[in-house]
PDB file of C-alpha atoms in Angstrom:
ATOM      1  CA  ASN Q  18      10.374 167.580-111.589  1.00 95.00           C
ATOM      2  CA  TYR Q  19      12.240 164.357-110.873  1.00 95.00           C
ATOM      3  CA  PRO Q  20       9.441 162.678-108.866  1.00 94.00           C
ATOM      4  CA  ARG Q  21       7.002 163.766-111.581  1.00 95.00           C
ATOM      5  CA  LEU Q  22       9.199 162.219-114.275  1.00 94.00           C
ATOM      6  CA  PHE Q  23       9.389 158.831-112.600  1.00 93.00           C
ATOM      7  CA  ALA Q  24       5.615 158.865-112.161  1.00 94.00           C
ATOM      8  CA  ASP Q  25       5.083 159.916-115.794  1.00 95.00           C
ATOM      9  CA  LYS Q  26       4.113 156.925-117.942  1.00 94.00           C
ATOM     10  CA  GLU Q  27       5.162 158.782-121.085  1.00 94.00           C
ATOM     11  CA  PHE Q  28       8.677 159.325-119.723  1.00 96.00           C
ATOM     12  CA  LEU Q  29       9.026 155.690-118.660  1.00 95.00           C
ATOM     13  CA  ASN Q  30       7.742 154.642-122.071  1.00 95.00           C
ATOM     14  CA  ALA Q  31      10.321 156.918-123.731  1.00 95.00           C
ATOM     15  CA  ILE Q  32      13.100 155.146-121.801  1.00 95.00           C
ATOM     16  CA  ARG Q  33      11.734 151.753-122.867  1.00 95.00           C
ATOM     17  CA  VAL Q  34      11.424 152.866-126.495  1.00 96.00           C
ATOM     18  CA  SER Q  35      14.975 154.263-126.458  1.00 95.00           C
ATOM     19  CA  PHE Q  36      16.406 150.955-125.220  1.00 95.00           C
ATOM     20  CA  LEU Q  37      14.268 149.020-127.702  1.00 95.00           C
ATOM     21  CA  TYR Q  38      15.454 151.166-130.586  1.00 96.00           C
ATOM     22  CA  ALA Q  39      19.118 151.293-129.504  1.00 94.00           C
ATOM     23  CA  PHE Q  40      19.618 147.570-129.065  1.00 93.00           C
ATOM     24  CA  GLY Q  41      17.351 146.774-132.008  1.00 95.00           C
ATOM     25  CA  VAL Q  42      19.777 148.789-134.145  1.00 96.00           C
ATOM     26  CA  VAL Q  43      23.217 148.087-132.694  1.00 95.00           C
ATOM     27  CA  ILE Q  44      23.041 144.301-132.310  1.00 95.00           C
ATOM     28  CA  PRO Q  45      22.235 143.700-136.020  1.00 96.00           C
ATOM     29  CA  ILE Q  46      24.802 146.349-136.994  1.00 96.00           C
ATOM     30  CA  TRP Q  47      27.578 144.554-135.095  1.00 94.00           C
ATOM     31  CA  GLY Q  48      26.910 141.291-136.876  1.00 94.00           C
ATOM     32  CA  ILE Q  49      26.273 142.719-140.353  1.00 95.00           C
ATOM     33  CA  ALA Q  50      29.215 145.155-140.231  1.00 95.00           C
ATOM     34  CA  LEU Q  51      31.612 142.423-139.085  1.00 94.00           C
ATOM     35  CA  ALA Q  52      30.369 139.991-141.753  1.00 94.00           C
ATOM     36  CA  LEU Q  53      30.735 142.604-144.498  1.00 94.00           C
ATOM     37  CA  ALA Q  54      34.184 143.569-143.217  1.00 94.00           C
ATOM     38  CA  LEU Q  55      35.293 139.940-143.464  1.00 93.00           C
ATOM     39  CA  VAL Q  56      34.014 139.824-147.047  1.00 92.00           C
ATOM     40  CA  PHE Q  57      35.498 143.148-148.172  1.00 91.00           C
ATOM     41  CA  ASN Q  58      38.808 142.386-146.492  1.00 89.00           C
ATOM     42  CA  GLN Q  59      39.312 139.708-149.139  1.00 87.00           C
ATOM     43  CA  SER Q  60      40.638 140.422-152.614  1.00 85.00           C
ATOM     44  CA  PHE Q  61      38.136 139.923-155.429  1.00 85.00           C
ATOM     45  CA  ARG Q  62      37.228 141.574-158.697  1.00 87.00           C
ATOM     46  CA  GLY Q  63      35.297 144.823-158.333  1.00 85.00           C
ATOM     47  CA  ARG Q  64      35.941 144.997-154.592  1.00 87.00           C
ATOM     48  CA  GLN Q  65      36.553 148.772-154.503  1.00 87.00           C
ATOM     49  CA  ALA Q  66      33.465 149.484-156.612  1.00 89.00           C
ATOM     50  CA  TYR Q  67      31.231 147.380-154.348  1.00 88.00           C
ATOM     51  CA  LEU Q  68      32.782 148.930-151.237  1.00 88.00           C
ATOM     52  CA  THR Q  69      32.281 152.470-152.540  1.00 87.00           C
ATOM     53  CA  THR Q  70      28.676 151.753-153.512  1.00 88.00           C
ATOM     54  CA  TYR Q  71      27.846 150.241-150.151  1.00 87.00           C
ATOM     55  CA  TYR Q  72      29.423 153.177-148.309  1.00 89.00           C
ATOM     56  CA  ILE Q  73      27.226 155.792-150.036  1.00 89.00           C
ATOM     57  CA  PRO Q  74      24.517 155.838-147.286  1.00 88.00           C
ATOM     58  CA  ALA Q  75      27.162 156.803-144.707  1.00 88.00           C
ATOM     59  CA  VAL Q  76      28.039 160.047-146.529  1.00 89.00           C
ATOM     60  CA  ILE Q  77      24.419 161.127-147.074  1.00 90.00           C
ATOM     61  CA  SER Q  78      23.018 163.572-144.535  1.00 91.00           C
ATOM     62  CA  LEU Q  79      20.743 161.885-141.988  1.00 91.00           C
ATOM     63  CA  THR Q  80      18.031 164.415-142.815  1.00 92.00           C
ATOM     64  CA  VAL Q  81      18.204 163.592-146.530  1.00 94.00           C
ATOM     65  CA  TRP Q  82      18.401 159.859-145.758  1.00 93.00           C
ATOM     66  CA  SER Q  83      15.291 160.087-143.575  1.00 93.00           C
ATOM     67  CA  LEU Q  84      13.348 161.927-146.276  1.00 92.00           C
ATOM     68  CA  ILE Q  85      14.378 159.299-148.845  1.00 92.00           C
ATOM     69  CA  TRP Q  86      13.005 156.576-146.580  1.00 92.00           C
ATOM     70  CA  LEU Q  87       9.860 158.611-145.979  1.00 91.00           C
ATOM     71  CA  LEU Q  88       9.211 158.297-149.718  1.00 91.00           C
ATOM     72  CA  MET Q  89      10.143 154.613-149.686  1.00 90.00           C
ATOM     73  CA  TYR Q  90       7.628 153.972-146.897  1.00 89.00           C
ATOM     74  CA  ASN Q  91       4.850 155.884-148.685  1.00 87.00           C
ATOM     75  CA  PRO Q  92       1.792 153.576-148.567  1.00 83.00           C
ATOM     76  CA  THR Q  93       0.732 154.478-152.128  1.00 83.00           C
ATOM     77  CA  PHE Q  94       3.842 154.578-154.324  1.00 83.00           C
ATOM     78  CA  GLY Q  95       6.789 153.861-152.023  1.00 84.00           C
ATOM     79  CA  LEU Q  96       9.413 151.283-153.010  1.00 86.00           C
ATOM     80  CA  PHE Q  97       8.756 149.259-149.863  1.00 84.00           C
ATOM     81  CA  THR Q  98       5.020 149.181-150.658  1.00 82.00           C
ATOM     82  CA  VAL Q  99       5.710 148.011-154.219  1.00 84.00           C
ATOM     83  CA  VAL Q 100       8.007 145.226-153.003  1.00 83.00           C
ATOM     84  CA  VAL Q 101       5.567 143.845-150.426  1.00 80.00           C
ATOM     85  CA  ARG Q 102       2.810 143.871-153.044  1.00 79.00           C
ATOM     86  CA  TRP Q 103       4.856 141.351-155.029  1.00 83.00           C
ATOM     87  CA  PHE Q 104       4.389 138.990-152.087  1.00 79.00           C
ATOM     88  CA  GLY Q 105       0.625 139.548-152.062  1.00 74.00           C
ATOM     89  CA  LEU Q 106       0.590 141.932-149.086  1.00 72.00           C
ATOM     90  CA  THR Q 107      -1.577 145.022-149.339  1.00 71.00           C
ATOM     91  CA  GLY Q 108      -2.479 147.816-146.991  1.00 68.00           C
ATOM     92  CA  VAL Q 109       0.941 147.807-145.306  1.00 74.00           C
ATOM     93  CA  ARG Q 110       1.496 151.203-143.676  1.00 83.00           C
ATOM     94  CA  MET Q 111       4.811 150.907-141.853  1.00 85.00           C
ATOM     95  CA  LEU Q 112       4.820 154.375-140.303  1.00 89.00           C
ATOM     96  CA  ASP Q 113       1.131 154.411-139.325  1.00 87.00           C
ATOM     97  CA  GLU Q 114       0.979 151.225-137.245  1.00 86.00           C
ATOM     98  CA  PRO Q 115       2.401 151.056-133.693  1.00 86.00           C
ATOM     99  CA  SER Q 116       3.508 147.478-134.318  1.00 84.00           C
ATOM    100  CA  THR Q 117       5.631 148.356-137.371  1.00 88.00           C
ATOM    101  CA  ALA Q 118       6.709 151.994-136.917  1.00 92.00           C
ATOM    102  CA  MET Q 119       9.681 151.131-134.689  1.00 93.00           C
ATOM    103  CA  LEU Q 120      10.740 148.367-137.072  1.00 92.00           C
ATOM    104  CA  ALA Q 121      10.725 150.944-139.881  1.00 92.00           C
ATOM    105  CA  MET Q 122      13.021 153.231-137.858  1.00 94.00           C
ATOM    106  CA  ILE Q 123      15.352 150.355-137.026  1.00 95.00           C
ATOM    107  CA  ILE Q 124      15.689 149.244-140.674  1.00 93.00           C
ATOM    108  CA  LEU Q 125      16.433 152.814-141.744  1.00 93.00           C
ATOM    109  CA  SER Q 126      19.127 153.216-139.086  1.00 94.00           C
ATOM    110  CA  ILE Q 127      20.790 149.846-139.685  1.00 95.00           C
ATOM    111  CA  TRP Q 128      21.195 150.603-143.386  1.00 93.00           C
ATOM    112  CA  LYS Q 129      22.572 154.067-142.584  1.00 93.00           C
ATOM    113  CA  GLY Q 130      24.985 153.077-139.817  1.00 93.00           C
ATOM    114  CA  THR Q 131      26.401 149.738-140.954  1.00 94.00           C
ATOM    115  CA  PRO Q 132      28.917 151.088-143.545  1.00 94.00           C
ATOM    116  CA  VAL Q 133      30.689 153.253-140.954  1.00 93.00           C
ATOM    117  CA  TYR Q 134      31.289 150.394-138.543  1.00 95.00           C
ATOM    118  CA  MET Q 135      32.156 148.079-141.424  1.00 94.00           C
ATOM    119  CA  LEU Q 136      35.112 150.329-142.284  1.00 93.00           C
ATOM    120  CA  ILE Q 137      36.220 150.354-138.649  1.00 94.00           C
ATOM    121  CA  PHE Q 138      36.194 146.554-138.636  1.00 95.00           C
ATOM    122  CA  ILE Q 139      38.122 146.470-141.922  1.00 94.00           C
ATOM    123  CA  ALA Q 140      40.782 148.716-140.400  1.00 93.00           C
ATOM    124  CA  GLY Q 141      40.973 146.375-137.411  1.00 93.00           C
ATOM    125  CA  LEU Q 142      41.282 143.307-139.640  1.00 93.00           C
ATOM    126  CA  ARG Q 143      44.104 144.878-141.647  1.00 92.00           C
ATOM    127  CA  ALA Q 144      45.985 145.645-138.437  1.00 91.00           C
ATOM    128  CA  ILE Q 145      46.195 141.938-137.571  1.00 89.00           C
ATOM    129  CA  PRO Q 146      49.668 140.630-138.565  1.00 88.00           C
ATOM    130  CA  GLY Q 147      49.584 137.983-141.284  1.00 86.00           C
ATOM    131  CA  ASP Q 148      52.083 135.869-139.327  1.00 88.00           C
ATOM    132  CA  TYR Q 149      49.303 134.710-137.010  1.00 88.00           C
ATOM    133  CA  TYR Q 150      47.318 133.308-139.920  1.00 87.00           C
ATOM    134  CA  GLU Q 151      50.396 131.665-141.416  1.00 88.00           C
ATOM    135  CA  ALA Q 152      51.166 129.985-138.102  1.00 89.00           C
ATOM    136  CA  ALA Q 153      47.555 128.818-137.803  1.00 88.00           C
ATOM    137  CA  LYS Q 154      47.657 127.355-141.320  1.00 87.00           C
ATOM    138  CA  VAL Q 155      50.872 125.504-140.507  1.00 87.00           C
ATOM    139  CA  ASP Q 156      49.142 124.022-137.457  1.00 84.00           C
ATOM    140  CA  GLY Q 157      46.328 122.810-139.710  1.00 85.00           C
ATOM    141  CA  ALA Q 158      43.649 125.330-138.631  1.00 84.00           C
ATOM    142  CA  ARG Q 159      40.729 125.620-141.008  1.00 88.00           C
ATOM    143  CA  ALA Q 160      39.121 128.892-142.087  1.00 85.00           C
ATOM    144  CA  TRP Q 161      36.437 128.835-139.376  1.00 87.00           C
ATOM    145  CA  GLN Q 162      39.067 127.957-136.748  1.00 89.00           C
ATOM    146  CA  ARG Q 163      41.250 130.882-137.840  1.00 88.00           C
ATOM    147  CA  LEU Q 164      38.195 133.121-137.525  1.00 88.00           C
ATOM    148  CA  LEU Q 165      37.297 131.902-134.016  1.00 88.00           C
ATOM    149  CA  PHE Q 166      40.768 131.590-132.513  1.00 88.00           C
ATOM    150  CA  VAL Q 167      42.771 134.267-134.351  1.00 89.00           C
ATOM    151  CA  THR Q 168      40.564 136.943-135.912  1.00 90.00           C
ATOM    152  CA  LEU Q 169      37.899 137.432-133.253  1.00 89.00           C
ATOM    153  CA  PRO Q 170      40.233 137.493-130.207  1.00 88.00           C
ATOM    154  CA  LEU Q 171      42.578 139.989-131.876  1.00 89.00           C
ATOM    155  CA  LEU Q 172      39.629 142.078-133.049  1.00 90.00           C
ATOM    156  CA  ARG Q 173      38.167 142.357-129.541  1.00 87.00           C
ATOM    157  CA  PRO Q 174      39.450 145.927-128.802  1.00 85.00           C
ATOM    158  CA  VAL Q 175      37.965 147.159-132.083  1.00 90.00           C
ATOM    159  CA  PHE Q 176      34.695 145.389-131.354  1.00 88.00           C
ATOM    160  CA  LEU Q 177      34.448 146.999-127.922  1.00 85.00           C
ATOM    161  CA  TYR Q 178      35.166 150.413-129.448  1.00 87.00           C
ATOM    162  CA  VAL Q 179      32.346 149.841-131.959  1.00 91.00           C
ATOM    163  CA  MET Q 180      30.054 148.834-129.085  1.00 88.00           C
ATOM    164  CA  VAL Q 181      30.717 152.065-127.178  1.00 86.00           C
ATOM    165  CA  ILE Q 182      30.294 154.396-130.137  1.00 89.00           C
ATOM    166  CA  SER Q 183      27.293 152.657-131.705  1.00 92.00           C
ATOM    167  CA  ILE Q 184      25.264 152.453-128.489  1.00 91.00           C
ATOM    168  CA  ILE Q 185      25.830 156.125-127.651  1.00 89.00           C
ATOM    169  CA  GLU Q 186      24.936 157.155-131.214  1.00 91.00           C
ATOM    170  CA  ALA Q 187      21.794 155.013-131.153  1.00 93.00           C
ATOM    171  CA  PHE Q 188      20.558 156.585-127.919  1.00 93.00           C
ATOM    172  CA  LYS Q 189      21.107 160.077-129.376  1.00 90.00           C
ATOM    173  CA  VAL Q 190      18.763 159.444-132.317  1.00 93.00           C
ATOM    174  CA  PHE Q 191      16.311 162.222-133.088  1.00 94.00           C
ATOM    175  CA  THR Q 192      16.125 163.175-136.777  1.00 93.00           C
ATOM    176  CA  PRO Q 193      14.331 160.087-138.216  1.00 93.00           C
ATOM    177  CA  MET Q 194      11.665 160.151-135.516  1.00 93.00           C
ATOM    178  CA  TYR Q 195      11.156 163.890-135.897  1.00 93.00           C
ATOM    179  CA  LEU Q 196      10.811 163.784-139.687  1.00 93.00           C
ATOM    180  CA  LEU Q 197       8.969 160.502-140.186  1.00 93.00           C
ATOM    181  CA  THR Q 198       6.700 159.941-137.180  1.00 91.00           C
ATOM    182  CA  THR Q 199       7.098 162.821-134.657  1.00 90.00           C
ATOM    183  CA  GLY Q 200       7.196 160.114-132.009  1.00 90.00           C
ATOM    184  CA  GLY Q 201       4.050 158.361-133.155  1.00 86.00           C
ATOM    185  CA  PRO Q 202       1.847 156.593-133.866  1.00 89.00           C
ATOM    186  CA  GLY Q 203       0.819 157.125-130.271  1.00 87.00           C
ATOM    187  CA  SER Q 204       4.147 156.935-128.461  1.00 90.00           C
ATOM    188  CA  ALA Q 205       5.576 153.975-130.375  1.00 92.00           C
ATOM    189  CA  THR Q 206       8.682 155.848-131.575  1.00 94.00           C
ATOM    190  CA  ARG Q 207       8.881 158.540-128.914  1.00 95.00           C
ATOM    191  CA  VAL Q 208      12.488 158.143-127.786  1.00 95.00           C
ATOM    192  CA  LEU Q 209      13.996 160.174-124.945  1.00 95.00           C
ATOM    193  CA  SER Q 210      15.405 162.865-127.231  1.00 94.00           C
ATOM    194  CA  MET Q 211      11.942 163.349-128.764  1.00 95.00           C
ATOM    195  CA  PHE Q 212      10.339 163.454-125.300  1.00 95.00           C
ATOM    196  CA  ILE Q 213      12.813 166.151-124.222  1.00 96.00           C
ATOM    197  CA  PHE Q 214      12.321 168.175-127.404  1.00 95.00           C
ATOM    198  CA  GLN Q 215       8.531 168.089-127.229  1.00 94.00           C
ATOM    199  CA  ASN Q 216       8.361 169.045-123.549  1.00 95.00           C
ATOM    200  CA  GLY Q 217      10.971 171.781-123.859  1.00 94.00           C
ATOM    201  CA  PHE Q 218      10.121 173.419-127.175  1.00 93.00           C
ATOM    202  CA  GLN Q 219       6.534 172.451-127.930  1.00 91.00           C
ATOM    203  CA  TYR Q 220       4.937 172.365-124.479  1.00 92.00           C
ATOM    204  CA  LEU Q 221       7.405 174.980-123.083  1.00 93.00           C
ATOM    205  CA  LYS Q 222       8.091 172.920-119.942  1.00 94.00           C
ATOM    206  CA  MET Q 223      11.768 173.837-119.812  1.00 95.00           C
ATOM    207  CA  GLY Q 224      12.372 172.695-116.239  1.00 95.00           C
ATOM    208  CA  TYR Q 225      10.696 169.364-116.891  1.00 96.00           C
ATOM    209  CA  ALA Q 226      12.686 168.855-120.101  1.00 96.00           C
ATOM    210  CA  SER Q 227      15.911 169.829-118.328  1.00 96.00           C
ATOM    211  CA  ALA Q 228      15.318 167.233-115.632  1.00 96.00           C
ATOM    212  CA  ALA Q 229      14.684 164.605-118.316  1.00 96.00           C
ATOM    213  CA  SER Q 230      17.914 165.686-120.015  1.00 96.00           C
ATOM    214  CA  VAL Q 231      19.882 165.112-116.817  1.00 96.00           C
ATOM    215  CA  ILE Q 232      18.462 161.604-116.492  1.00 95.00           C
ATOM    216  CA  PHE Q 233      19.259 161.010-120.167  1.00 95.00           C
ATOM    217  CA  LEU Q 234      22.846 162.087-119.517  1.00 93.00           C
ATOM    218  CA  LEU Q 235      23.091 159.740-116.529  1.00 94.00           C
ATOM    219  CA  ILE Q 236      21.826 156.813-118.604  1.00 92.00           C
ATOM    220  CA  LEU Q 237      24.469 157.472-121.266  1.00 89.00           C
ATOM    221  CA  LEU Q 238      27.122 157.908-118.575  1.00 89.00           C
ATOM    222  CA  LEU Q 239      26.271 154.575-116.939  1.00 90.00           C
ATOM    223  CA  LEU Q 240      26.333 152.812-120.297  1.00 86.00           C
ATOM    224  CA  ALA Q 241      29.709 154.381-121.121  1.00 82.00           C
ATOM    225  CA  ILE Q 242      31.169 153.425-117.715  1.00 85.00           C
ATOM    226  CA  PHE Q 243      30.000 149.846-118.163  1.00 82.00           C
ATOM    227  CA  GLN Q 244      31.549 149.618-121.609  1.00 76.00           C
ATOM    228  CA  PHE Q 245      34.834 151.233-120.542  1.00 75.00           C
ATOM    229  CA  ARG Q 246      35.046 148.699-117.735  1.00 77.00           C
ATOM    230  CA  LEU Q 247      34.767 146.031-120.404  1.00 72.00           C
ATOM    231  CA  LEU Q 248      37.643 147.723-122.217  1.00 68.00           C
ATOM    232  CA  ARG Q 249      39.734 147.805-119.047  1.00 68.00           C
ATOM    233  CA  PHE Q 250      38.980 144.149-118.381  1.00 61.00           C
ATOM    234  CA  GLN Q 251      40.013 143.303-121.932  1.00 57.00           C
ATOM    235  CA  GLN Q 252      43.300 145.202-121.589  1.00 54.00           C
ATOM    236  CA  ALA Q 253      44.062 143.515-118.275  1.00 53.00           C
ATOM    237  CA  ASP Q 254      43.335 140.159-119.863  1.00 54.00           C
TER     238      ASP Q 254
END
């Protein structure tokens, strides 16, 4: 099974699609979640209401969230279709075109996952002692200097934790692809979990799917080892 897998273009494509999806999701999430955490860590009127509203997608079931976005992507009456029509674009079918289907999955996942990591960053920001900022102000550091030389260095362990968790979660994705595209169009959104599911439970190739699962596990293990080495390096530093 293993030699067959590495000669299977569909399997190699599933690995490529998984990496494309994972890093297409997590890199924007890191930046957006950190930026929102910096905003919501400040005191301003209505802060709790805005924070609660923005966190709603995180508490919605992924299945329900995917079905909501399936309606939003509907090429006839979906919200996304209505919005792009305002800009003079017609005939946009996000889930039916290989060039846009993965982008549709990535947008869905970024919106769903960002609030969770935003709260983790907020917790990390609140754990930073205020004395560091007071000392920086006394030394004449501006806001952007306090961010670069105080906030980000002290937030590094939290950032590395977010990296580990978000990458593993992104590689485990299955529900949106299963409900919205079933891996299509073609194989544009056929991630490894979808490849394993289809071979094991649709084509009844259990041995083949099991071998793919082992390789999937090894990929996640290597990614985790790499990231934990980053954590160890950070602690030693």
